[in-house]
Tab-separated table of C-alpha atoms and ligand atoms in Angstrom:
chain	number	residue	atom	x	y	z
A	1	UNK	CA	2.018	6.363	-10.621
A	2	UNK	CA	1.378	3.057	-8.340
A	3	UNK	CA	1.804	0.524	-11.267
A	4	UNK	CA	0.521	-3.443	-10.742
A	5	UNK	CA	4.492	-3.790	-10.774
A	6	UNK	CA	5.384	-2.000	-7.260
A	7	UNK	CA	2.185	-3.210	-5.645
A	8	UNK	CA	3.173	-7.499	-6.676
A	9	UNK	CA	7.272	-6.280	-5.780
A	10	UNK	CA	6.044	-4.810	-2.425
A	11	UNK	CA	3.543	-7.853	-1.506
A	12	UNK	CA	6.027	-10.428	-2.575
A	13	UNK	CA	9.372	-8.903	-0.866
A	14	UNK	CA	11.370	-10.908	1.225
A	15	UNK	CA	14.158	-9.012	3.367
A	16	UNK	CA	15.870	-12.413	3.585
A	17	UNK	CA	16.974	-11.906	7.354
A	18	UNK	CA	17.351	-8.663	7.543
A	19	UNK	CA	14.215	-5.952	8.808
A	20	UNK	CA	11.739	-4.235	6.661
A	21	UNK	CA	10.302	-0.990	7.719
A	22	UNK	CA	6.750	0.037	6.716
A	23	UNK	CA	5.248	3.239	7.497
A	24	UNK	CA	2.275	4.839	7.222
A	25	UNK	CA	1.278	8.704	7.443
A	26	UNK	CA	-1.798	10.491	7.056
A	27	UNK	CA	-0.659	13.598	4.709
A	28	UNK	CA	-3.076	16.586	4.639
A	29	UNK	CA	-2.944	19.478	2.285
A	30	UNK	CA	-1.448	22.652	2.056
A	31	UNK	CA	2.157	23.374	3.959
A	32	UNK	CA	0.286	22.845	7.676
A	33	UNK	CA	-0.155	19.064	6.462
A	34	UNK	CA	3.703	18.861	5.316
A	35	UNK	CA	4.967	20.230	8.188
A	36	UNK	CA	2.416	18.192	10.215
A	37	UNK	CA	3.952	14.907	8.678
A	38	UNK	CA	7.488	15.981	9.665
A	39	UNK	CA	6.507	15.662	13.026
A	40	UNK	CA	4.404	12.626	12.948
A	41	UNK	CA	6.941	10.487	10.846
A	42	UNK	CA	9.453	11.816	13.433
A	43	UNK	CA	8.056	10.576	16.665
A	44	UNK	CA	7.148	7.306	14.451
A	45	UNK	CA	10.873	7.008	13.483
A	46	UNK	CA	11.740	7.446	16.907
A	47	UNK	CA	9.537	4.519	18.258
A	48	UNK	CA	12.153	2.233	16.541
A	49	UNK	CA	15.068	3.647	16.403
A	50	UNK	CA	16.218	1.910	19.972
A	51	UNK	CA	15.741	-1.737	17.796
A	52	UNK	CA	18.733	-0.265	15.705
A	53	UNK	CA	20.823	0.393	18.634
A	54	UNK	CA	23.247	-2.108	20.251
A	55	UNK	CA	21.574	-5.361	21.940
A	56	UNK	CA	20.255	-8.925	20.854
A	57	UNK	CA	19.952	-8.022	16.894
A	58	UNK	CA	22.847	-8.891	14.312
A	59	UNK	CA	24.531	-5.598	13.126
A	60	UNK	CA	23.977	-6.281	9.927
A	61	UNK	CA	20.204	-5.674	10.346
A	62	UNK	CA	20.657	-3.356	12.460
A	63	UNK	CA	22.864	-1.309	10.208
A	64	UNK	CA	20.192	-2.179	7.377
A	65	UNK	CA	17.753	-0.339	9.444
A	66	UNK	CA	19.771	2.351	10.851
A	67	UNK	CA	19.839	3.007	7.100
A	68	UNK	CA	16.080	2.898	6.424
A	69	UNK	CA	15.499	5.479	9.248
A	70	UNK	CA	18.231	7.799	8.302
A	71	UNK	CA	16.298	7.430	4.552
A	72	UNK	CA	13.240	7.841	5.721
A	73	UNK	CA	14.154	10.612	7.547
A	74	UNK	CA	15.669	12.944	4.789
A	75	UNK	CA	12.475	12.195	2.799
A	76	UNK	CA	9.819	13.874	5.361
A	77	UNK	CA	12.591	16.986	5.351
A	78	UNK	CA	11.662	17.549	1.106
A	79	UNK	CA	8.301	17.896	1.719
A	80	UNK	CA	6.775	16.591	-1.220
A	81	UNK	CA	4.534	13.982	-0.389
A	82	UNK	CA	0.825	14.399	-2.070
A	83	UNK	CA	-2.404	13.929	0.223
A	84	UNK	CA	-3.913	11.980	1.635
A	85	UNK	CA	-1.563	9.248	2.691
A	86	UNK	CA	2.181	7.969	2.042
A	87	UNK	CA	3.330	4.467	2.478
A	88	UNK	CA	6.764	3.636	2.426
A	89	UNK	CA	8.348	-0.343	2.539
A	90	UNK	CA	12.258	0.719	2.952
A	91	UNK	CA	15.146	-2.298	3.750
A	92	UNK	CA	18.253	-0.792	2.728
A	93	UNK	CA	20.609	-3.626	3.299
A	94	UNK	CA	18.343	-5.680	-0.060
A	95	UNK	CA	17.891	-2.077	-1.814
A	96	UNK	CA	14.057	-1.241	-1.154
A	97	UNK	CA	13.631	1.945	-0.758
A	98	UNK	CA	9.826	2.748	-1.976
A	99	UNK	CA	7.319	5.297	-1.528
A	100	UNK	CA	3.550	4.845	-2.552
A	101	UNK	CA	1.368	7.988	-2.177
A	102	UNK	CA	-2.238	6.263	-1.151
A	103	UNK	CA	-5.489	8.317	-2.252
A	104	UNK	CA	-6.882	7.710	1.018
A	105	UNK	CA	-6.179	8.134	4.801
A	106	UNK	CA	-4.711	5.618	6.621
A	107	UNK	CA	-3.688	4.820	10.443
A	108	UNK	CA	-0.087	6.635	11.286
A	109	UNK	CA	1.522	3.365	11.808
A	110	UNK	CA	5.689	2.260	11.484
A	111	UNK	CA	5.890	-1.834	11.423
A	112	UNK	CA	9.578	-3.790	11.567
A	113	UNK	CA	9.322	-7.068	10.290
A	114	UNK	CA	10.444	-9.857	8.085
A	115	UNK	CA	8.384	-8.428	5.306
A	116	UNK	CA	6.524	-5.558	4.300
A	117	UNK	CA	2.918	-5.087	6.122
A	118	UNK	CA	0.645	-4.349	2.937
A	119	UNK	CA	-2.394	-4.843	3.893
A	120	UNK	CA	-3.778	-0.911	4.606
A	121	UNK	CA	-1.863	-0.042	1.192
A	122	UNK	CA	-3.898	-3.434	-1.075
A	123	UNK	CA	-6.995	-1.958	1.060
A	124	UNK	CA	-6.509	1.382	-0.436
A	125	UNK	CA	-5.954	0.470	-3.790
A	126	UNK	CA	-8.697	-2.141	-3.745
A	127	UNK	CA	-11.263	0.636	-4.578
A	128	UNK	CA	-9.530	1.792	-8.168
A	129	UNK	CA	-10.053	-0.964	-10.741
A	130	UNK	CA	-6.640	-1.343	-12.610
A	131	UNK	CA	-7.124	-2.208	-16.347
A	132	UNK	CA	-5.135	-3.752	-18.803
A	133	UNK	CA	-5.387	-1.961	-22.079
A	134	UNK	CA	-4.530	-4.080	-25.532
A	135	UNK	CA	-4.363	-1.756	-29.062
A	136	UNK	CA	-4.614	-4.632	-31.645
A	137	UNK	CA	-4.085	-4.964	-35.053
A	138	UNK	CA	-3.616	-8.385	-37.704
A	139	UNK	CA	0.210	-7.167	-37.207
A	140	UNK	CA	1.082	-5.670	-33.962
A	141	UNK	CA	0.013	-5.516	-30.222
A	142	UNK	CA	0.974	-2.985	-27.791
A	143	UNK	CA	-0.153	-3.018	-24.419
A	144	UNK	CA	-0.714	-0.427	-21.345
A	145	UNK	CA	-1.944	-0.156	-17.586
A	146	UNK	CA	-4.429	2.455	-16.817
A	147	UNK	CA	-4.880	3.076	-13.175
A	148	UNK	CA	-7.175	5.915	-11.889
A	149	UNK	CA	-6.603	8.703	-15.053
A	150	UNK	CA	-2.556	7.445	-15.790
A	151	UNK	CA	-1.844	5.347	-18.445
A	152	UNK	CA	1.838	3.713	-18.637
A	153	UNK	CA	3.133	1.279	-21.500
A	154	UNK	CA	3.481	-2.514	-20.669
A	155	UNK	CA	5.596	-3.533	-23.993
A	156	UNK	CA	4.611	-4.798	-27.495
A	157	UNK	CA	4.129	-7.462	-29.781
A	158	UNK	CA	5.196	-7.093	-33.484
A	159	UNK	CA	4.621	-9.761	-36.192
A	160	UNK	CA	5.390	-7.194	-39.634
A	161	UNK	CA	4.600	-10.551	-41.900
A	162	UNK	CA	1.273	-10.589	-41.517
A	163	UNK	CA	0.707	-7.478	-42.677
A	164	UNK	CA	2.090	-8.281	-46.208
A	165	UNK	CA	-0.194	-6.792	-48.531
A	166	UNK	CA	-0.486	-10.388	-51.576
A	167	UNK	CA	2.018	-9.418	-54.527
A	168	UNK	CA	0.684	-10.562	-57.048
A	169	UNK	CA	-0.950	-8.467	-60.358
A	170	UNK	CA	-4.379	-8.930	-61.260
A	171	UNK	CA	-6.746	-11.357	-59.971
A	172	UNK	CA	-6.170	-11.927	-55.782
A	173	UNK	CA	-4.218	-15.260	-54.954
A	174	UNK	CA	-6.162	-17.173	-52.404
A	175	UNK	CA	-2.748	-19.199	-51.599
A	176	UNK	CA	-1.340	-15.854	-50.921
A	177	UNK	CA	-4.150	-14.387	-48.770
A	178	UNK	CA	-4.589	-18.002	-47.164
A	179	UNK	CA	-1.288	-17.703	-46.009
A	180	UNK	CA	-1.682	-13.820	-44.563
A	181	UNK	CA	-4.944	-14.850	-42.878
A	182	UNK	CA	-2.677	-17.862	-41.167
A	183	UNK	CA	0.090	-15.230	-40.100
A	184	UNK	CA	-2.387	-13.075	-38.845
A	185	UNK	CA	-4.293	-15.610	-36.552
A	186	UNK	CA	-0.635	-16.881	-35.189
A	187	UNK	CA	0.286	-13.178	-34.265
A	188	UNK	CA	-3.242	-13.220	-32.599
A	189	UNK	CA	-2.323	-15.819	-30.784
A	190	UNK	CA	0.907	-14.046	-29.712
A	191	UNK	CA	-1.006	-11.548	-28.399
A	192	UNK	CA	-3.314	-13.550	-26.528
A	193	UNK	CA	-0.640	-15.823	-24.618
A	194	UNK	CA	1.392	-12.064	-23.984
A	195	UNK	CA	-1.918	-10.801	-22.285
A	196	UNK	CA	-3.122	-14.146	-20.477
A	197	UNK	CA	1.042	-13.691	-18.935
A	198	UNK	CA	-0.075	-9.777	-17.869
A	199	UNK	CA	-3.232	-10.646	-16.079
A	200	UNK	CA	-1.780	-13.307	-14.559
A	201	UNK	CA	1.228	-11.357	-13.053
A	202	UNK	CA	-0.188	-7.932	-13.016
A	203	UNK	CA	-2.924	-6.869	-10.194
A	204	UNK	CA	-5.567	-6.371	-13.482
A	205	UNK	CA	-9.383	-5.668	-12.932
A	206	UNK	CA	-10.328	-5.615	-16.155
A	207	UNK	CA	-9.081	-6.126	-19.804
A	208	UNK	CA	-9.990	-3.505	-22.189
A	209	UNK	CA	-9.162	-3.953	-26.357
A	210	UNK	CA	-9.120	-1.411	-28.667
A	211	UNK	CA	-8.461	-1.791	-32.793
A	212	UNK	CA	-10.229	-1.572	-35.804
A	213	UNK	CA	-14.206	-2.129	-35.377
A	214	UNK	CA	-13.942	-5.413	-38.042
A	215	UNK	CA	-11.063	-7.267	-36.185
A	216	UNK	CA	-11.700	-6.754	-32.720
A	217	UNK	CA	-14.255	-9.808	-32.613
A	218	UNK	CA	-12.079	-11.832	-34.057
A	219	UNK	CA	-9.714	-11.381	-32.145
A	220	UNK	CA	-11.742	-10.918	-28.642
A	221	UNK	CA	-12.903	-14.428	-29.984
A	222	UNK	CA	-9.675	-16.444	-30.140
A	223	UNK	CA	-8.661	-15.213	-26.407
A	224	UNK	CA	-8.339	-18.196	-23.483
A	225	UNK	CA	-11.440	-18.195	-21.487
A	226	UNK	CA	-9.784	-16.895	-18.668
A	227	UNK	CA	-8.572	-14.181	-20.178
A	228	UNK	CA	-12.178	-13.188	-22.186
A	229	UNK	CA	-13.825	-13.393	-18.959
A	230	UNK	CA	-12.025	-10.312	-18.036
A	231	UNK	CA	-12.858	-7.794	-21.099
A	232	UNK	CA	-14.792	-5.028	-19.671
A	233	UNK	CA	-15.288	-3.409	-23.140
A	234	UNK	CA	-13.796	-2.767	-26.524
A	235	UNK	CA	-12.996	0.609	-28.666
A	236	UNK	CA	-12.418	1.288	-32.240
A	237	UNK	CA	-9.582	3.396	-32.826
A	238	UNK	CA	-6.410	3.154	-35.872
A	239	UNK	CA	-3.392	1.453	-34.006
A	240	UNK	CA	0.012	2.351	-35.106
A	241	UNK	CA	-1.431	6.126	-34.902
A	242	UNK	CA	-2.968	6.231	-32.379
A	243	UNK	CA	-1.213	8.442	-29.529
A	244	UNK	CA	-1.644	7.427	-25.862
A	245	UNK	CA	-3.874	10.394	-24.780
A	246	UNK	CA	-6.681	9.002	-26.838
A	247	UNK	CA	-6.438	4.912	-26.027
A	248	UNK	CA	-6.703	6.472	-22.426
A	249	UNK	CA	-9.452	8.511	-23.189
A	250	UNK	CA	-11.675	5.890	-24.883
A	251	UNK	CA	-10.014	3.385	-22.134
A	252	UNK	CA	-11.166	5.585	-19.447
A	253	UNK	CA	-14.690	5.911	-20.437
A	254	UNK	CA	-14.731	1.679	-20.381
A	255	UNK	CA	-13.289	1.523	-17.213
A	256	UNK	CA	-15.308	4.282	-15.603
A	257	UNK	CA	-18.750	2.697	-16.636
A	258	UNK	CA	-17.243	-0.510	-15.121
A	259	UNK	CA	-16.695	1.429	-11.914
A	260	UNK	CA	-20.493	2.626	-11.928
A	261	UNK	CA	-21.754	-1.196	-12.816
A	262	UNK	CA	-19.424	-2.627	-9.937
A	263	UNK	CA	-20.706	0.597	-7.618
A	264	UNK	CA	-24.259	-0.351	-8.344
A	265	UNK	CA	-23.819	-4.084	-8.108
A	266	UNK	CA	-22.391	-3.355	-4.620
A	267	UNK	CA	-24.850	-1.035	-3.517
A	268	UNK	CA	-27.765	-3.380	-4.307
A	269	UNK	CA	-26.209	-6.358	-2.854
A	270	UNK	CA	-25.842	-4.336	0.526
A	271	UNK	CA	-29.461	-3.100	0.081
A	272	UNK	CA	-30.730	-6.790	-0.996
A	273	UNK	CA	-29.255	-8.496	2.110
A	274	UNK	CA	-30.673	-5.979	4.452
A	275	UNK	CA	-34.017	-6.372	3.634
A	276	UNK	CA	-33.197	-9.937	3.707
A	277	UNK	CA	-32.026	-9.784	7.605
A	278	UNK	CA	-28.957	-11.008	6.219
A	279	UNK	CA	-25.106	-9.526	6.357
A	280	UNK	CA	-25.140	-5.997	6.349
A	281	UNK	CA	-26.121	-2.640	7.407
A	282	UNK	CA	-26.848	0.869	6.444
A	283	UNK	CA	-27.230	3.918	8.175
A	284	UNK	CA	-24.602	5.566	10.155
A	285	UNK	CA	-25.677	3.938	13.656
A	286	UNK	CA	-25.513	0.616	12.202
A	287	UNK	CA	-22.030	1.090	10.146
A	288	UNK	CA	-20.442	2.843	13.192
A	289	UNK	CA	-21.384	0.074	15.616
A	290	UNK	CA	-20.077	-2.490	12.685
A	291	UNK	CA	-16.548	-0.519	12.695
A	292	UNK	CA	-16.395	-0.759	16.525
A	293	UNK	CA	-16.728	-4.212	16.725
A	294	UNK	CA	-14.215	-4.579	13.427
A	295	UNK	CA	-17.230	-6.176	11.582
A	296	UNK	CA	-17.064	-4.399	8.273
A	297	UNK	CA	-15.980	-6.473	5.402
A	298	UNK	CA	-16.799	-3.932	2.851
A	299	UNK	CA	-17.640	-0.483	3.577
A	300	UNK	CA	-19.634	1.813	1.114
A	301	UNK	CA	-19.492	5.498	1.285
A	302	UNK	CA	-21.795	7.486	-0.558
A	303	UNK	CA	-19.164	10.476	-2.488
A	304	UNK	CA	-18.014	13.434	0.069
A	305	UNK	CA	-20.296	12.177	3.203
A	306	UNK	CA	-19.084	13.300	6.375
A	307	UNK	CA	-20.925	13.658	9.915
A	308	UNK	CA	-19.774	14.947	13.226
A	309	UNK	CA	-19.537	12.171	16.047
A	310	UNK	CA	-17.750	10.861	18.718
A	311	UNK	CA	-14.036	8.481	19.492
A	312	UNK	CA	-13.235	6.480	22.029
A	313	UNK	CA	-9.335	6.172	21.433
A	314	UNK	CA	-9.130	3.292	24.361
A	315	UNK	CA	-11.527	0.817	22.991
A	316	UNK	CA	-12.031	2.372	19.277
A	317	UNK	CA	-16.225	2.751	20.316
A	318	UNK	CA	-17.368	5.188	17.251
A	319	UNK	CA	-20.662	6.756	17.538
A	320	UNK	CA	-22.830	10.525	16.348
A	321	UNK	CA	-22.575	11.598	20.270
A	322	UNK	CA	-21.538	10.661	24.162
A	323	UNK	CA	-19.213	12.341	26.380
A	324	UNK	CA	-18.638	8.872	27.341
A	325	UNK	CA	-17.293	5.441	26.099
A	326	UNK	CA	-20.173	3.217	27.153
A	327	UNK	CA	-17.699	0.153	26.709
A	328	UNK	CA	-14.738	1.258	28.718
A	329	UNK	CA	-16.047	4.358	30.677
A	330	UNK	CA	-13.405	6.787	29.442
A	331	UNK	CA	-14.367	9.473	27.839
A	332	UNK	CA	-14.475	10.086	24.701
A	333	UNK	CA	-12.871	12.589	21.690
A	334	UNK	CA	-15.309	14.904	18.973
A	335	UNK	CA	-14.071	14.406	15.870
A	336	UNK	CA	-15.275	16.811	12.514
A	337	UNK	CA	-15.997	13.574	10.498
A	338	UNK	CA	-16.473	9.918	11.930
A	339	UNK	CA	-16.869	8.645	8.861
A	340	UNK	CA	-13.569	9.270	7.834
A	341	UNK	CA	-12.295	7.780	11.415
A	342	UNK	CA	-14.520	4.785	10.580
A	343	UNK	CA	-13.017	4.335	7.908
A	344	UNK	CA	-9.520	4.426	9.429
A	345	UNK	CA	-10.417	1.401	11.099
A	346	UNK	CA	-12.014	-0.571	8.186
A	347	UNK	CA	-9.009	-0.118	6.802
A	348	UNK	CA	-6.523	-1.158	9.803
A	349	UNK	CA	-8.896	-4.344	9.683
A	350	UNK	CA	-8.098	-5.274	6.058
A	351	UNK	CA	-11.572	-4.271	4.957
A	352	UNK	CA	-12.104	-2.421	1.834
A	353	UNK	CA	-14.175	0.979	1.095
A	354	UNK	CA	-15.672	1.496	-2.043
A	355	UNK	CA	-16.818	5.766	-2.850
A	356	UNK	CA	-19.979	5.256	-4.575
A	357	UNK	CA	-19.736	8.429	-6.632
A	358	UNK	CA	-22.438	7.547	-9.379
A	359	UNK	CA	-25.667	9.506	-9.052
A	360	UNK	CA	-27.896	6.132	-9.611
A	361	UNK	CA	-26.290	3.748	-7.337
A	362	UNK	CA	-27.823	5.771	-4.280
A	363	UNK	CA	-28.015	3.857	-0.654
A	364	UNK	CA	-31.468	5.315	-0.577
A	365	UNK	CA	-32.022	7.139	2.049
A	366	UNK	CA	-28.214	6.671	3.677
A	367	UNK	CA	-25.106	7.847	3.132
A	368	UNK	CA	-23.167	4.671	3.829
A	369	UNK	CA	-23.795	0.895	4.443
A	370	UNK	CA	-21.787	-2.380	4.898
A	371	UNK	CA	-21.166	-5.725	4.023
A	372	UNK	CA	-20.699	-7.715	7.373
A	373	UNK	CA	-18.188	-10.516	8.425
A	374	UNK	CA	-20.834	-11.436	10.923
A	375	UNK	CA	-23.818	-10.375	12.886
A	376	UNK	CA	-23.105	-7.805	14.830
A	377	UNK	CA	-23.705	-8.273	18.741
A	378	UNK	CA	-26.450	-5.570	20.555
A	379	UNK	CA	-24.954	-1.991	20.711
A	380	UNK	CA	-24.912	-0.511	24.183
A	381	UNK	CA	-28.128	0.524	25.095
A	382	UNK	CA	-28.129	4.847	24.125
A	383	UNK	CA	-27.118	7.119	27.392
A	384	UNK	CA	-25.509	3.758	28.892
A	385	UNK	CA	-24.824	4.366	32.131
A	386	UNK	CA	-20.866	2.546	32.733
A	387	UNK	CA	-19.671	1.951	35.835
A	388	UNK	CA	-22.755	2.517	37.759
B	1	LIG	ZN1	-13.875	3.140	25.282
């Protein structure tokens, strides 16, 4: 599972001198795909391996990436990378060595540098809210990270005191019970300052807090505004018994109807600011034209669209149809699905691409639209005749 701890590792390593490889590959299913990677990673490998060999460089780094190809290498031979994508950040003389499977295709790309090239991997991930998930009680806290159906454990908080039933016979003590209600709202507290620390460090979307139904409000109540700001819902459930499988199953449905709000917040801004001649587009023609000119800010993409069209590999131009680029005159390549290419690019640009996969939050008539960084310039007039 990608956790909100190898994504802030990754985008805050340092190889302190020495290189850090990052590489890309597009993985597609079924053995074709694995053996198709092989290749690819191959050829990318060999692109660098001459900045490894003698000349200018230190050999320390270029031992350190001698090593990260050699790594790198043995990995593509197992074959067990997952589609659609695998990123990898590798500098063996600091120890990094990691792989990320990405749930989207990305650009076959290998980058040395100082420090690892994130950007296509945070523009992946960008789409799958990551929440927080906090099962509270007067007496204990335990917190988890659910990211897109996987839940993993973030630690606990335990404060057994406050759970104290009074001892006393007969008639309640209010000292007593003052004094548990006290404990109780100084474990609360506990909790809150251990989750304002997590959303603060951790890549969270949302907050999500489950516990009984008659202290969650209380407690919800007493959190930092920062922190309240970001609870997306709340569930009732038993903590202490409560086994993971459920908090993710009542966690999931939060997060889920989170993911349709933000899907159908997006889609109406898009629509709203096209009938407004502001920035954006929809319609294929319009988003295509957008990717070419690396427009796109944020691209949506109505679930399991695809269309036929056309590639220009020299200048990027994306379009339905043309044997030729109109920009550079080449010509160009077909290509099954130009969404998916378009996408490619949005991506290679640092944009983001949200799947709007909710039946409600439709783009009308369109299967895709855009948020714009700026107004797009006139597309080449149709059948442009280049060079002539
Ligand atoms: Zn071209």
């Amino acid at each position: 599972m990608i956790t909100a701890e190898t994504v802030s590792s990754i985008r805050t390593f340092d190889g302190g001198g020495l290189p850090v490889v990052s590489l890309y590959a597009r993985v597609d299913p079924g053995p074709d795909g694995q053996r198709e990677v092989r290749t690819r990673v191959s050829s990318l490998l060999d692109g660098i391996r001459p900045l490894a060999k003698g000349g200018i460089a230190e050999r320390e780094w270029r031992m350190s990436l001698r090593g990260d190809i050699d790594r790198i290498k043995s990995a593509v031979g197992q074959e067990r990378w997952l589609p659609a994508a695998i990123a990898i950040f590798a500098c063996s003389g600091r120890n990094l060595y990691t792989e990320i499977p990405l749930p989207e295709n990305v650009p076959d790309r290998v980058i040395v540098d100082a420090t690892p090239y994130a950007r296509p991997m945070l523009a992946v991930l960008a789409q799958h809210p990551r929440s927080c998930v906090a099962v509270v009680d007067r007496a204990s806290g335990r917190f988890c990270e659910l990211y897109q159906d996987e839940m993993s454990e973030l630690g606990q908080v335990k404060d057994p005191e406050s759970r104290k039933p009074p001892i006393v016979a007969g008639r309640p003590d209010d000292r007593v019970s003052n004094k548990i209600d006290e404990l109780a709202k100084r474990h609360y507290r506990r909790v809150a300052e251990r989750l304002g620390e997590l959303m603060q460090t951790g890549d969270f979307d949302l907050l999500i807090i489950g516990g009984h139904g008659y202290e969650i409000p209380d407690f919800v109540q007493q959190l930092p505004r920062p922190v309240h700001d970001r609870v997306a819902g709340t569930f009732s459930t038993e903590p202490g018994l409560v086994p993971l499988t459920e908090i993710r199953e009542s966690a999931g449905a939060i997060a889920a109807r989170y993911e349709q709000e933000r899907d159908q917040q997006l889609v109406s801004g898009v629509l709203e600011k096209v009938a407004m001649g502001g920035l954006a587009t929809v319609g294929l023609d319009g988003c295509l034209w957008a990717g070419t000119v690396g427009a796109i800010q944020t691209l949506l993409v109505r679930g399991g669209a695809a269309a036929p069209g056309v590639v220009c590999d020299q200048s990027r131009w994306l379009a339905r149809s043309g044997e030729v680029c109109p920009l550079c005159g080449n010509p160009t390549r077909p290509t099954p699905d130009v969404i998916d290419e378009l996408a490619q690019v949005v991506i290679s640009e640092g944009g983001a691409i949200h799947h709007i996969n909710s039946g409600g939050a439709g783009l009308v008539d369109h299967d895709i639209g855009a948020d714009l960084r700026f107004r797009l310039p006139e597309p080449p007039a149709a059948g442009s005749d280049y060079g002539r």
